[in-house]
Structures are given as structure tokens and as C-alpha cells.
Amino acid sequence: DAGVTQSPTHLIKTRGQQVTLRCSPKSGHDTVSWYQQALGQGPQFIFQYYEEEERQRGNFPDRFSGHQFPNYSSELNVNALLLGDSALYLCASSLLSGRGEQFFGPGTRLTVL
Amino acid sequence: AQSVTQPDIHITVSEGASLELRCNYSYGATPYLFWYVQSPGQGLQLLLKYFSGDTLVQGIKGFEAEFKRSQSSFNLRKPSVHWSDAAEYFCAVGPISGGYQKVTFGTGTKLQVIP
């Protein structure tokens, strides 16, 4: 079992650009959540996908969007990048029928210059 | 709204000493509670979880945590710390029911272990 995988590992973009991050959930999981972790902070919930639909959303602007595919993998898209979007982006997978126990990937480190 | 407070930003302990990391939560009912550990540059690993029942829960790597409803706390403990325990620790609270699960994390406590 490969666990949760994310790509790419690192990414450097400039302000105003767009970025797409990818996540493959743990085998058997059907729910994917995305978090933003700024330096020195705890993870902040961005949104959660189940059955290819966004089910919950945190306090993030519409520049942050996502997608879930039939194989449960997911993408996070961020448009019009700002310097403040620089962070570690974590993907977590879980079972909807579970109790919130999430398994995390290693994250994608995004740097916006 | 649910929230988590970890009052200690940074803690230093000697190897072999005992450890307690504090966590207080705010939630309308009994929540699901978690402790995660994050090594530098890594994702989060689940140490232990509390859903219901026995208020003292055992986790991996010799960690345990105690749920105290009256104090809205879920403190993490370890009797004897090893140098490899140096990392950042996050307490988190989740919804009581299944369904769409929004998990809220605290700001973390960074643990330094000195020889």
C-alpha cells in the first residue's frame, strides 16, 4: 500500500500564475481533503471532496478550487497566485464512513516569488 | 465553531524525561480528538485518537493521551522521551458524527529533546 501520494514535491511559481497540485489517496479511501500549512502554523482546512463534489470548504477564496476524479484522486488548483500562498499543501484521505481519521501525504511545498 | 488551543509553542525536555503536551478544544459536543506528529519537511502521522469509551487512549511510539471532558482537554503524554521524538505535535478535533469531516488543527507544539 503506497499510502497517500502527492506531486510534485516542490514547486516555484511567480505572482499571478496558476498552479495545479495532485493527490492520490490511500487505497480504499473515498474522501480527499486539502490543507494549507504556512510556515510555523498548523494545517488550515481548504476543502473536502467526496463523490467528485466539494462537500465542505474552509475560509479560502474562490481562487482555490479542486476536483476529484472517479478513481478518487484529486487536484487542487490555485489561480492568481499571491506571495501569501507560499506554503506546504497537504492532502489527506479518509473514509466517509469513518470518524475523521485522516492519512496525510508528504505535501507539496509551493513557493511564490 | 470548533477550535483547538495548544498553549505551548515550544517545549524542551531532556532525553529520558517525561513529557506532557497540552491541548484544549472548543466544541458543542464530545468531539473526535486526534494527535498528529510532523517531522521536518514531512506530512502528518497519526499518533492516537479518541472517539468514545475509555478516556485514556494508547497510541504509537509509547504515547498516550487522556480525555477530560470537564476541562475540555486532551493532553498528550509520554513517560520517557527519546531523541527521535523531536518533532512538531498537532492536536486536532473533528466532528462527532460521520459524514463530511472537517478537522480543525491547533497551531502545534515544537518539541526539542536535549541529551
mmCIF file of C-alpha atoms in Angstrom:
data_model
loop_
_atom_site.group_PDB
_atom_site.id
_atom_site.type_symbol
_atom_site.label_atom_id
_atom_site.label_comp_id
_atom_site.label_asym_id
_atom_site.label_seq_id
_atom_site.Cartn_x
_atom_site.Cartn_y
_atom_site.Cartn_z
ATOM 1 C CA ASP A 1 0.000 0.000 0.000
ATOM 2 C CA ALA A 2 1.624 3.216 -1.199
ATOM 3 C CA GLY A 3 -0.334 5.412 1.182
ATOM 4 C CA VAL A 4 -1.214 8.950 0.158
ATOM 5 C CA THR A 5 0.977 10.316 -2.590
ATOM 6 C CA GLN A 6 1.332 13.903 -3.776
ATOM 7 C CA SER A 7 3.008 15.546 -6.717
ATOM 8 C CA PRO A 8 5.071 17.500 -7.286
ATOM 9 C CA THR A 9 7.236 17.615 -4.185
ATOM 10 C CA HIS A 10 8.328 21.197 -4.701
ATOM 11 C CA LEU A 11 7.103 23.958 -6.963
ATOM 12 C CA ILE A 12 8.204 27.522 -7.621
ATOM 13 C CA LYS A 13 5.822 29.980 -9.264
ATOM 14 C CA THR A 14 5.577 33.730 -9.702
ATOM 15 C CA ARG A 15 2.778 36.017 -8.615
ATOM 16 C CA GLY A 16 -0.270 35.873 -10.851
ATOM 17 C CA GLN A 17 0.440 32.407 -12.173
ATOM 18 C CA GLN A 18 -1.758 29.371 -11.732
ATOM 19 C CA VAL A 19 -0.769 26.053 -10.154
ATOM 20 C CA THR A 20 -2.184 22.525 -10.003
ATOM 21 C CA LEU A 21 -1.270 20.080 -7.262
ATOM 22 C CA ARG A 22 -2.154 16.393 -7.374
ATOM 23 C CA CYS A 23 -3.034 13.775 -4.794
ATOM 24 C CA SER A 24 -3.690 10.042 -4.877
ATOM 25 C CA PRO A 25 -5.483 8.746 -1.789
ATOM 26 C CA LYS A 26 -4.686 5.681 0.238
ATOM 27 C CA SER A 27 -6.097 2.522 -1.287
ATOM 28 C CA GLY A 28 -9.720 2.020 -0.249
ATOM 29 C CA HIS A 29 -10.316 5.634 0.759
ATOM 30 C CA ASP A 30 -13.046 7.662 -0.900
ATOM 31 C CA THR A 31 -12.633 11.138 0.578
ATOM 32 C CA VAL A 32 -9.874 13.658 -0.007
ATOM 33 C CA SER A 33 -9.210 16.812 1.994
ATOM 34 C CA TRP A 34 -6.729 19.576 1.271
ATOM 35 C CA TYR A 35 -4.910 21.702 3.828
ATOM 36 C CA GLN A 36 -2.605 24.686 3.641
ATOM 37 C CA GLN A 37 0.196 24.824 6.186
ATOM 38 C CA ALA A 38 2.075 28.097 6.340
ATOM 39 C CA LEU A 39 5.477 28.145 7.977
ATOM 40 C CA GLY A 40 5.169 27.758 11.729
ATOM 41 C CA GLN A 41 1.420 27.188 11.606
ATOM 42 C CA GLY A 42 -0.956 24.294 11.881
ATOM 43 C CA PRO A 43 -2.728 22.952 8.807
ATOM 44 C CA GLN A 44 -5.698 25.039 7.682
ATOM 45 C CA PHE A 45 -8.603 23.219 6.053
ATOM 46 C CA ILE A 46 -9.216 24.260 2.448
ATOM 47 C CA PHE A 47 -11.904 21.842 1.250
ATOM 48 C CA GLN A 48 -13.004 18.239 1.102
ATOM 49 C CA TYR A 49 -14.138 16.139 -1.848
ATOM 50 C CA TYR A 50 -16.363 13.099 -1.925
ATOM 51 C CA GLU A 51 -18.044 11.535 -4.942
ATOM 52 C CA GLU A 52 -16.386 14.117 -7.170
ATOM 53 C CA GLU A 53 -18.078 17.012 -5.387
ATOM 54 C CA GLU A 54 -16.845 19.604 -2.941
ATOM 55 C CA ARG A 55 -18.600 18.788 0.317
ATOM 56 C CA GLN A 56 -17.044 21.177 2.811
ATOM 57 C CA ARG A 57 -14.993 24.307 2.447
ATOM 58 C CA GLY A 58 -12.839 26.313 4.797
ATOM 59 C CA ASN A 59 -12.260 30.035 4.762
ATOM 60 C CA PHE A 60 -10.385 30.255 1.471
ATOM 61 C CA PRO A 61 -11.184 32.454 -1.539
ATOM 62 C CA ASP A 62 -12.555 31.193 -4.828
ATOM 63 C CA ARG A 63 -9.041 31.297 -6.271
ATOM 64 C CA PHE A 64 -8.706 27.905 -4.609
ATOM 65 C CA SER A 65 -10.608 25.217 -6.452
ATOM 66 C CA GLY A 66 -10.406 21.498 -6.763
ATOM 67 C CA HIS A 67 -11.527 18.392 -8.464
ATOM 68 C CA GLN A 68 -11.948 14.741 -7.630
ATOM 69 C CA PHE A 69 -11.800 12.068 -10.283
ATOM 70 C CA PRO A 70 -13.710 8.764 -10.486
ATOM 71 C CA ASN A 71 -10.627 6.930 -9.165
ATOM 72 C CA TYR A 72 -10.798 9.195 -6.052
ATOM 73 C CA SER A 73 -7.621 11.079 -6.886
ATOM 74 C CA SER A 74 -7.810 14.824 -6.566
ATOM 75 C CA GLU A 75 -6.355 18.093 -7.769
ATOM 76 C CA LEU A 76 -6.004 21.434 -6.060
ATOM 77 C CA ASN A 77 -5.879 24.480 -8.308
ATOM 78 C CA VAL A 78 -4.849 27.932 -7.218
ATOM 79 C CA ASN A 79 -5.292 30.876 -9.589
ATOM 80 C CA ALA A 80 -3.739 34.337 -9.499
ATOM 81 C CA LEU A 81 -1.066 33.296 -7.036
ATOM 82 C CA LEU A 82 -0.109 35.673 -4.249
ATOM 83 C CA LEU A 83 3.057 35.725 -2.196
ATOM 84 C CA GLY A 84 0.942 34.646 0.775
ATOM 85 C CA ASP A 85 0.046 31.405 -0.969
ATOM 86 C CA SER A 86 3.547 30.125 -0.293
ATOM 87 C CA ALA A 87 3.053 27.128 1.988
ATOM 88 C CA LEU A 88 3.110 23.371 2.333
ATOM 89 C CA TYR A 89 -0.058 21.935 0.804
ATOM 90 C CA LEU A 90 -1.152 18.706 2.390
ATOM 91 C CA CYS A 91 -3.578 16.174 1.044
ATOM 92 C CA ALA A 92 -5.347 13.800 3.398
ATOM 93 C CA SER A 93 -7.529 10.828 2.565
ATOM 94 C CA SER A 94 -10.150 9.102 4.646
ATOM 95 C CA LEU A 95 -13.301 7.043 4.516
ATOM 96 C CA LEU A 96 -16.523 8.999 4.575
ATOM 97 C CA SER A 97 -17.935 6.341 6.858
ATOM 98 C CA GLY A 98 -15.021 6.804 9.208
ATOM 99 C CA ARG A 99 -14.667 9.159 12.151
ATOM 100 C CA GLY A 100 -12.428 11.815 10.721
ATOM 101 C CA GLU A 101 -9.252 9.753 10.896
ATOM 102 C CA GLN A 102 -7.185 11.066 8.037
ATOM 103 C CA PHE A 103 -3.999 9.829 6.444
ATOM 104 C CA PHE A 104 -1.692 12.517 5.138
ATOM 105 C CA GLY A 105 0.625 12.700 2.199
ATOM 106 C CA PRO A 106 4.099 14.251 2.415
ATOM 107 C CA GLY A 107 2.861 17.524 0.952
ATOM 108 C CA THR A 108 3.813 19.845 -1.875
ATOM 109 C CA ARG A 109 5.977 22.827 -0.983
ATOM 110 C CA LEU A 110 4.811 25.809 -3.047
ATOM 111 C CA THR A 111 6.967 28.914 -3.223
ATOM 112 C CA VAL A 112 5.544 32.037 -4.860
ATOM 113 C CA LEU A 113 8.088 34.672 -5.890
ATOM 114 C CA ALA B 1 -17.354 26.618 15.597
ATOM 115 C CA GLN B 2 -14.802 24.096 16.687
ATOM 116 C CA SER B 3 -11.348 25.239 17.757
ATOM 117 C CA VAL B 4 -8.181 23.862 19.279
ATOM 118 C CA THR B 5 -5.661 25.593 21.516
ATOM 119 C CA GLN B 6 -2.147 24.389 22.113
ATOM 120 C CA PRO B 7 -0.766 26.860 24.641
ATOM 121 C CA ASP B 8 2.864 25.775 24.405
ATOM 122 C CA ILE B 9 4.574 26.825 21.183
ATOM 123 C CA HIS B 10 7.903 25.260 22.088
ATOM 124 C CA ILE B 11 8.942 22.736 24.756
ATOM 125 C CA THR B 12 12.408 21.435 25.600
ATOM 126 C CA VAL B 13 12.900 18.241 27.583
ATOM 127 C CA SER B 14 15.876 16.086 28.415
ATOM 128 C CA GLU B 15 16.108 12.632 26.914
ATOM 129 C CA GLY B 16 14.569 10.144 29.331
ATOM 130 C CA ALA B 17 12.382 12.741 30.999
ATOM 131 C CA SER B 18 8.609 12.629 30.935
ATOM 132 C CA LEU B 19 6.564 14.747 28.556
ATOM 133 C CA GLU B 20 3.143 16.330 28.589
ATOM 134 C CA LEU B 21 1.799 18.441 25.731
ATOM 135 C CA ARG B 22 -1.349 20.401 26.399
ATOM 136 C CA CYS B 23 -4.414 20.647 24.199
ATOM 137 C CA ASN B 24 -7.739 22.335 24.861
ATOM 138 C CA TYR B 25 -10.657 22.234 22.492
ATOM 139 C CA SER B 26 -13.915 24.028 21.973
ATOM 140 C CA TYR B 27 -16.809 22.066 20.537
ATOM 141 C CA GLY B 28 -20.545 21.772 21.048
ATOM 142 C CA ALA B 29 -20.483 18.107 21.984
ATOM 143 C CA THR B 30 -17.995 15.352 22.560
ATOM 144 C CA PRO B 31 -15.737 15.522 19.551
ATOM 145 C CA TYR B 32 -13.381 13.132 17.919
ATOM 146 C CA LEU B 33 -9.874 14.068 19.052
ATOM 147 C CA PHE B 34 -6.530 13.363 17.454
ATOM 148 C CA TRP B 35 -2.827 13.881 17.972
ATOM 149 C CA TYR B 36 -0.557 14.016 14.957
ATOM 150 C CA VAL B 37 3.226 14.302 14.719
ATOM 151 C CA GLN B 38 5.139 16.030 11.946
ATOM 152 C CA SER B 39 8.866 15.669 11.363
ATOM 153 C CA PRO B 40 10.621 18.478 9.480
ATOM 154 C CA GLY B 41 9.540 18.668 5.865
ATOM 155 C CA GLN B 42 7.163 15.751 6.250
ATOM 156 C CA GLY B 43 3.445 15.143 6.303
ATOM 157 C CA LEU B 44 1.495 14.339 9.440
ATOM 158 C CA GLN B 45 1.398 10.940 11.099
ATOM 159 C CA LEU B 46 -1.456 9.949 13.396
ATOM 160 C CA LEU B 47 -0.255 9.146 16.922
ATOM 161 C CA LEU B 48 -3.584 8.346 18.549
ATOM 162 C CA LYS B 49 -7.288 9.118 18.502
ATOM 163 C CA TYR B 50 -10.221 9.331 20.878
ATOM 164 C CA PHE B 51 -13.762 8.621 19.774
ATOM 165 C CA SER B 52 -15.543 7.361 22.888
ATOM 166 C CA GLY B 53 -15.207 4.994 25.824
ATOM 167 C CA ASP B 54 -12.046 4.758 27.904
ATOM 168 C CA THR B 55 -10.726 8.278 28.376
ATOM 169 C CA LEU B 56 -7.098 7.128 28.421
ATOM 170 C CA VAL B 57 -6.007 6.141 24.929
ATOM 171 C CA GLN B 58 -2.809 4.500 23.876
ATOM 172 C CA GLY B 59 -1.046 5.344 20.653
ATOM 173 C CA ILE B 60 2.041 4.505 18.714
ATOM 174 C CA LYS B 61 5.629 5.161 19.808
ATOM 175 C CA GLY B 62 4.709 4.880 23.507
ATOM 176 C CA PHE B 63 2.416 7.927 23.556
ATOM 177 C CA GLU B 64 -0.856 8.163 25.434
ATOM 178 C CA ALA B 65 -3.478 10.854 25.878
ATOM 179 C CA GLU B 66 -6.243 11.475 28.360
ATOM 180 C CA PHE B 67 -9.607 12.998 27.500
ATOM 181 C CA LYS B 68 -11.016 15.156 30.286
ATOM 182 C CA ARG B 69 -14.484 16.402 29.421
ATOM 183 C CA SER B 70 -14.729 18.728 32.429
ATOM 184 C CA GLN B 71 -11.571 20.542 31.336
ATOM 185 C CA SER B 72 -12.134 20.244 27.571
ATOM 186 C CA SER B 73 -8.619 18.879 27.372
ATOM 187 C CA PHE B 74 -6.822 16.095 25.562
ATOM 188 C CA ASN B 75 -3.224 16.194 26.756
ATOM 189 C CA LEU B 76 -0.534 14.014 25.220
ATOM 190 C CA ARG B 77 1.959 12.229 27.459
ATOM 191 C CA LYS B 78 4.999 10.031 27.238
ATOM 192 C CA PRO B 79 6.815 8.618 30.277
ATOM 193 C CA SER B 80 10.314 8.712 28.800
ATOM 194 C CA VAL B 81 11.235 10.814 25.786
ATOM 195 C CA HIS B 82 13.689 9.621 23.147
ATOM 196 C CA TRP B 83 15.797 11.892 20.940
ATOM 197 C CA SER B 84 13.808 10.661 17.939
ATOM 198 C CA ASP B 85 10.651 12.212 19.417
ATOM 199 C CA ALA B 86 11.880 15.686 18.485
ATOM 200 C CA ALA B 87 9.236 16.961 16.069
ATOM 201 C CA GLU B 88 6.150 19.142 15.957
ATOM 202 C CA TYR B 89 2.959 17.839 17.516
ATOM 203 C CA PHE B 90 -0.543 18.857 16.494
ATOM 204 C CA CYS B 91 -3.779 18.318 18.344
ATOM 205 C CA ALA B 92 -6.916 18.196 16.196
ATOM 206 C CA VAL B 93 -10.669 17.992 16.680
ATOM 207 C CA GLY B 94 -13.192 16.510 14.285
ATOM 208 C CA PRO B 95 -16.962 16.169 14.027
ATOM 209 C CA ILE B 96 -18.867 13.825 16.315
ATOM 210 C CA SER B 97 -20.840 12.223 13.536
ATOM 211 C CA GLY B 98 -19.701 10.714 10.342
ATOM 212 C CA GLY B 99 -20.342 12.397 7.106
ATOM 213 C CA TYR B 100 -18.374 15.316 5.893
ATOM 214 C CA GLN B 101 -15.428 15.614 8.174
ATOM 215 C CA LYS B 102 -13.880 18.995 8.813
ATOM 216 C CA VAL B 103 -10.895 18.528 11.072
ATOM 217 C CA THR B 104 -9.518 21.589 12.871
ATOM 218 C CA PHE B 105 -5.892 21.652 13.944
ATOM 219 C CA GLY B 106 -4.122 23.555 16.662
ATOM 220 C CA THR B 107 -1.070 25.656 15.935
ATOM 221 C CA GLY B 108 1.304 22.965 17.123
ATOM 222 C CA THR B 109 3.936 22.438 19.794
ATOM 223 C CA LYS B 110 7.527 22.032 18.734
ATOM 224 C CA LEU B 111 9.397 19.538 20.905
ATOM 225 C CA GLN B 112 13.138 19.761 21.343
ATOM 226 C CA VAL B 113 14.958 16.899 23.076
ATOM 227 C CA ILE B 114 18.336 17.553 24.635
ATOM 228 C CA PRO B 115 20.821 14.850 25.641
#
